[in-house]
CSV table of C-alpha atoms in Angstrom, one decimal:
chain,number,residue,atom,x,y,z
O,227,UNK,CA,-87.4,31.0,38.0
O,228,UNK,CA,-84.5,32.6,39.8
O,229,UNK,CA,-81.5,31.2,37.2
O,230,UNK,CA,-78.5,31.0,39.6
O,231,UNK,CA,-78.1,31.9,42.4
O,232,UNK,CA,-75.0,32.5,44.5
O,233,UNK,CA,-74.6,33.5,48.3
O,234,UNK,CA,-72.6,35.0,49.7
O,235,UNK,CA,-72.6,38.7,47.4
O,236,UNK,CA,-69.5,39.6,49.7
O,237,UNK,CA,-67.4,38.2,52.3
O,238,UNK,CA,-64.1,39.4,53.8
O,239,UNK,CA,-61.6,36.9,55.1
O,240,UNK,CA,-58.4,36.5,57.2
O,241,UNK,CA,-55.6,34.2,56.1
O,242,UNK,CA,-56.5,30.8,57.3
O,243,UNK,CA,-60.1,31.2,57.7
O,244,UNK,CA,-62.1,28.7,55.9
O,245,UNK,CA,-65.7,29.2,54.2
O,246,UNK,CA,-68.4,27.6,51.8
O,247,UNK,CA,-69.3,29.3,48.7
O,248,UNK,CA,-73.0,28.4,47.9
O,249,UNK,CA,-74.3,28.5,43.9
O,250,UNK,CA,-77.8,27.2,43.5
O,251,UNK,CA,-79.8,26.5,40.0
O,252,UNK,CA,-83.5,26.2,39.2
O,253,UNK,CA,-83.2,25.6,35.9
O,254,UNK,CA,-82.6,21.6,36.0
O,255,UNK,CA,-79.2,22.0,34.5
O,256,UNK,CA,-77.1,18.7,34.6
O,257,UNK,CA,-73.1,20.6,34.4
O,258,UNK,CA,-72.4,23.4,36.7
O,259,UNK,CA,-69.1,25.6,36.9
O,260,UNK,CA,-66.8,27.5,39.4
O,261,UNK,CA,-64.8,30.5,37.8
O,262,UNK,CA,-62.6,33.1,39.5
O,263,UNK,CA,-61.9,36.5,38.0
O,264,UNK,CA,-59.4,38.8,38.3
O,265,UNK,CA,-58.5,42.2,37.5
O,266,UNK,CA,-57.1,41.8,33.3
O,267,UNK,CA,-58.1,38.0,32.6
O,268,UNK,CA,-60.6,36.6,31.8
O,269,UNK,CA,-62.5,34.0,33.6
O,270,UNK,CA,-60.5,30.7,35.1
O,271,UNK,CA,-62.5,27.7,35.5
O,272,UNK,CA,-62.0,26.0,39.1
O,273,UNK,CA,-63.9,23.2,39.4
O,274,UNK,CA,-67.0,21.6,37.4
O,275,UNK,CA,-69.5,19.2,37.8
O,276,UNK,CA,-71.4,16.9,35.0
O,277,UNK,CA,-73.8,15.9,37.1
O,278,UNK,CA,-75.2,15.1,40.6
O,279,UNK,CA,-72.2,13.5,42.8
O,280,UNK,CA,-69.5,14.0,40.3
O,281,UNK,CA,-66.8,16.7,40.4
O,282,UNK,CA,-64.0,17.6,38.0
O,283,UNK,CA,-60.3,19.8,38.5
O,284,UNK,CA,-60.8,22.8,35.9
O,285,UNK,CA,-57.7,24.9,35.3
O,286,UNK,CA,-56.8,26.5,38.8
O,287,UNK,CA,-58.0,24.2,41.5
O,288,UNK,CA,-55.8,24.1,44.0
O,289,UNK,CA,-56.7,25.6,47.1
O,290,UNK,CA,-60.3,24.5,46.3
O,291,UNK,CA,-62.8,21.8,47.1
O,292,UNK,CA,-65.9,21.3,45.4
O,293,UNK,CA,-69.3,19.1,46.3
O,294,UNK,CA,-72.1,18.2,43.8
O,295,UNK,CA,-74.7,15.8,46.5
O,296,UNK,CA,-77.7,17.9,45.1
O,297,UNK,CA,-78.2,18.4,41.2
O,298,UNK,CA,-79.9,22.0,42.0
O,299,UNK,CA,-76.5,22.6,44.2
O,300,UNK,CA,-72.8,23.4,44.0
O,301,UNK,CA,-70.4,24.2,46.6
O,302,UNK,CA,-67.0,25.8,46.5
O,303,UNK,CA,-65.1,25.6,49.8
O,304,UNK,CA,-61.8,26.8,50.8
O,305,UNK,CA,-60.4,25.2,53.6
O,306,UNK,CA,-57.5,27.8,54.2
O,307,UNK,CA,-57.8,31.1,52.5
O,308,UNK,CA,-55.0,32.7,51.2
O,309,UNK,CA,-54.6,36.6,49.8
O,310,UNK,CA,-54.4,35.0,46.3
O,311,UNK,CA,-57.9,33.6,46.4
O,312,UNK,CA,-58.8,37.8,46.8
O,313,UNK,CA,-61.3,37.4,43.7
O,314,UNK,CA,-64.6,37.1,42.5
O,315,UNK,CA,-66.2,33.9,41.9
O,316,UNK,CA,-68.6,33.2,39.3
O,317,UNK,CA,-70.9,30.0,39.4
O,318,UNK,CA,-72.7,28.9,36.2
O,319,UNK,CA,-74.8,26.1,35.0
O,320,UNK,CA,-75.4,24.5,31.5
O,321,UNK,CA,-77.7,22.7,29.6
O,322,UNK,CA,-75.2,20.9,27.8
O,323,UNK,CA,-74.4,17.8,26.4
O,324,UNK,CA,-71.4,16.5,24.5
O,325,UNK,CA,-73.9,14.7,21.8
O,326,UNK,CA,-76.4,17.6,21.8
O,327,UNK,CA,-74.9,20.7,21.6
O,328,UNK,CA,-78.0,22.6,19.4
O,329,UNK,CA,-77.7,25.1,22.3
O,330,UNK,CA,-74.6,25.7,24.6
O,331,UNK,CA,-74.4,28.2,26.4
O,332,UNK,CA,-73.7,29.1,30.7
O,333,UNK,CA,-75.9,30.7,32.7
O,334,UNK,CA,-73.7,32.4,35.1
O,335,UNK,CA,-74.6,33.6,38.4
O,336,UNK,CA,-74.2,37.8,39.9
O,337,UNK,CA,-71.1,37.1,41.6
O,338,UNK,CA,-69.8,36.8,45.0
O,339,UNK,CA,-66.3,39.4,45.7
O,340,UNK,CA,-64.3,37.4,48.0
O,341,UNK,CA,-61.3,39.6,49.9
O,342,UNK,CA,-58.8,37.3,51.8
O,343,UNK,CA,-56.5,39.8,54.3
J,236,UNK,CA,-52.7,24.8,25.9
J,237,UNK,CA,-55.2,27.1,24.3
J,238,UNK,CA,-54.9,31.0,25.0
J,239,UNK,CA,-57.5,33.4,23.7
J,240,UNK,CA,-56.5,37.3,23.4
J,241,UNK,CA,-58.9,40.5,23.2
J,242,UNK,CA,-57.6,43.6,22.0
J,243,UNK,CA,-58.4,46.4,22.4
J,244,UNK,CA,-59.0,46.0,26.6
J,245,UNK,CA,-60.6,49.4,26.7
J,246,UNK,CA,-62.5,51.2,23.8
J,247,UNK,CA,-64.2,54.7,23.8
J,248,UNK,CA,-66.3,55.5,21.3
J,249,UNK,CA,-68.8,58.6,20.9
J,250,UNK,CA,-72.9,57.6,20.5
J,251,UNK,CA,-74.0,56.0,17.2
J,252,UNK,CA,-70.8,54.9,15.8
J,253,UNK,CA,-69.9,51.4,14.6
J,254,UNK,CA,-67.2,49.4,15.7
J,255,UNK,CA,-65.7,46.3,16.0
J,256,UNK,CA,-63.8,44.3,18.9
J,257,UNK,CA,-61.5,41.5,18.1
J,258,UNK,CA,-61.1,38.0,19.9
J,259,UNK,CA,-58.0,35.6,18.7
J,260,UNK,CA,-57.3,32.2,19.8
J,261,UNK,CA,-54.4,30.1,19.3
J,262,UNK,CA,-55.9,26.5,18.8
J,263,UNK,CA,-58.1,26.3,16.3
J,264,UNK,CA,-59.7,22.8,16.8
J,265,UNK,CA,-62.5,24.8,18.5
J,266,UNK,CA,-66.2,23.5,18.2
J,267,UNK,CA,-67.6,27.4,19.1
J,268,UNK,CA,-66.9,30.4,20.3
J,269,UNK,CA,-69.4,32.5,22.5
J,270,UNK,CA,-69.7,36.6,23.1
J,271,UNK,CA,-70.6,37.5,26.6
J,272,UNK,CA,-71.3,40.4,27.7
J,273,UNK,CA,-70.8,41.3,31.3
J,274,UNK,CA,-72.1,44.4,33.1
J,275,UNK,CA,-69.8,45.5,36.6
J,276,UNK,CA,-70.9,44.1,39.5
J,277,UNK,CA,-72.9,41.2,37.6
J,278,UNK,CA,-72.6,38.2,35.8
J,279,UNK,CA,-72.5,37.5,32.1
J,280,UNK,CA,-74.4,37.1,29.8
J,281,UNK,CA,-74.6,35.1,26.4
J,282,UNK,CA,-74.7,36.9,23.6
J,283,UNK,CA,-73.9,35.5,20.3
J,284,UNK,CA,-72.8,31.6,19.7
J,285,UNK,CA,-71.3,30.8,16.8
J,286,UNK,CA,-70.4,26.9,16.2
J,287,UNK,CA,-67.2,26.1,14.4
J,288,UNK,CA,-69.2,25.4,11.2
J,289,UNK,CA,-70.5,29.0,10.9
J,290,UNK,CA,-69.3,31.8,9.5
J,291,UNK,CA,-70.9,34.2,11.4
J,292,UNK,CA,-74.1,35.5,13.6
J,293,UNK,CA,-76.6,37.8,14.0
J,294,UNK,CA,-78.6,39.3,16.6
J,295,UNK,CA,-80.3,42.9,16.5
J,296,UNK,CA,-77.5,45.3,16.4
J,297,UNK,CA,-75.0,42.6,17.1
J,298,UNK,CA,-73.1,40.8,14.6
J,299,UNK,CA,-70.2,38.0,15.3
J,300,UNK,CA,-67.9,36.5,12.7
J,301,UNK,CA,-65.7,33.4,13.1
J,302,UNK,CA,-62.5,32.2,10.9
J,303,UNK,CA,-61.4,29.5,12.7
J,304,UNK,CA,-58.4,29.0,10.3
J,305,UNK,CA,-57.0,32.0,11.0
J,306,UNK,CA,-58.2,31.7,14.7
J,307,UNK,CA,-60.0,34.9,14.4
J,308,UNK,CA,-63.2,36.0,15.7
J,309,UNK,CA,-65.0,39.6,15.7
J,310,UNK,CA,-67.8,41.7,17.5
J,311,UNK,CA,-69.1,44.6,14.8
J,312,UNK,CA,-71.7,46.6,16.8
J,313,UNK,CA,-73.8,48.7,14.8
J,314,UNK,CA,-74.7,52.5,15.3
J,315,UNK,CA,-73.3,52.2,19.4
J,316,UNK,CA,-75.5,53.7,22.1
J,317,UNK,CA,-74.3,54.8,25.9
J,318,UNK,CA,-76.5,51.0,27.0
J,319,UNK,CA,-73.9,48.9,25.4
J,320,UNK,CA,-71.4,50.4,27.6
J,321,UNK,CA,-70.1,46.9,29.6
J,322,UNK,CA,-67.1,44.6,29.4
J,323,UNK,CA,-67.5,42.3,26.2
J,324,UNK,CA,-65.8,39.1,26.5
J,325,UNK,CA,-65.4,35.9,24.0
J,326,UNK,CA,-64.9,32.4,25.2
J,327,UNK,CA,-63.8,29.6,23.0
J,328,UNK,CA,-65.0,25.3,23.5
J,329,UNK,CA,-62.7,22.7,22.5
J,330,UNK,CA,-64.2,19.9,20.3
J,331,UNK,CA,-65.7,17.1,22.4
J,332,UNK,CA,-63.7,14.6,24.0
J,333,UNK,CA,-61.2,16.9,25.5
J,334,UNK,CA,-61.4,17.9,29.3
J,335,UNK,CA,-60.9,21.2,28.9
J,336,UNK,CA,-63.9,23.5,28.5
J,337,UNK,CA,-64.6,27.1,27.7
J,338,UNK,CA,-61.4,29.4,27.5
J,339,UNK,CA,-62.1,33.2,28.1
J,340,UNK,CA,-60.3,35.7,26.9
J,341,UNK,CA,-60.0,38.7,29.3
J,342,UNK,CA,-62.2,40.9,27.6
J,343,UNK,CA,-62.8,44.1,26.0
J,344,UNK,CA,-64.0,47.2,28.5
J,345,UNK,CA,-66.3,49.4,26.2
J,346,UNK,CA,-67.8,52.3,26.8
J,347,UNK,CA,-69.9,54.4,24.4
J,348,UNK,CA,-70.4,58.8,25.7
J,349,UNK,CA,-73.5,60.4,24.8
């Protein structure tokens, strides 16, 4: 049982350059999360999912596309990096329900540092 | 639009002392606020829960209090050790039905000397 998963740990970009953020879950968890951090806040949600083939706009998600087609997967893509998306993206999956929340609480993945020249 | 502060953002403290870091959010129609605690270079980590209808948690050396009226919620760590050195950081849920989900604050850097 790995938890989650994300590849790459590190990438460095040039302006323009697009690329595919992988997060993987073993844990059968039906909602799954995109966050960015950066330096003095706290972590921004991006996108989420609530289940296979759906995707949701979370607080900063321009600049971003997301794809749920496997329950065990979610991919972040940008299609034109910019210096602002210089961060590190978190990925994190959930048990959760709306109408059984006895336990809620993300599983969040190790990170992958993402530098955009 | 619901904003969630932690203060102090950095915290020294010698070995075995107790201490407490504070998380306040602006909304109160919350249904829980979480403790994470995040180590550099990695993820994070749950490590208290508390649901709107609670006053407060416990876990080991770790206790978390909530008073959602006053939009208030705080860490107390008990006799610190250098191992809880990490960045400590709460998150707040909105009650159901709203789109938005967890809301982080930015966090708490703490670091306990030997």
């Amino acid at each position: 049982n790995a938890g989650v998963t994300q590849t790459p740990k590190f990438r460095v970009l040039k302006t323009g350059q697009s690329m595919t953020l992988l997060c993987a879950q073993d844990m059968n968890h039906e909602y799954m999360y995109w966050y960015r951090q950066d330096p003095g806040m706290g972590l921004r949600l991006i996108h989420y999912s609530v289940g296979e083939g759906t995707t949701a706009k979370g607080e900063v998600p321009d600049g971003y596309n997301v794809s749920r087609l496997k329950k065990q997967n979610f991919l972040l893509g940008l299609e034109s990096a910019a210096p602002s998306q210089t961060s590190v993206y978190f990925c994190a999956s959930s048990p959760l329900t709306w109408t059984h929340q006895t336990v809620d609480t993300q599983y969040f993945g190790p990170g992958t540092r993402l530098t955009v020249l | 639009k619901q904003e969630v502060t932690q203060i102090p953002a950095a915290l020294s403290v010698p070995e075995g002392e107790n201490l407490v870091l504070n998380c306040s959010f602006t909304d109160s129609a919350i249904y829980n606020l979480q403790w994470f605690r995040q180590d550099p270079g990695k993820g994070l980590t749950s490590l208290l829960l508390i649901q709107s209808s609670q006053r407060e948690q416990t876990s080991g050396r770790l206790n978390a209090s909530l008073d959602k009226s006053s939009g208030r919620s705080t860490l107390y760590i008990a006799a610190s050790q250098p191992g809880d050195s990490a960045t400590y950081l709460c998150a707040v849920r909105p009650l159901p039905g709203s789109a938005r989900q967890l809301t982080f604050g930015s966090g708490t850097q703490l670091t306990v000397l030997p």
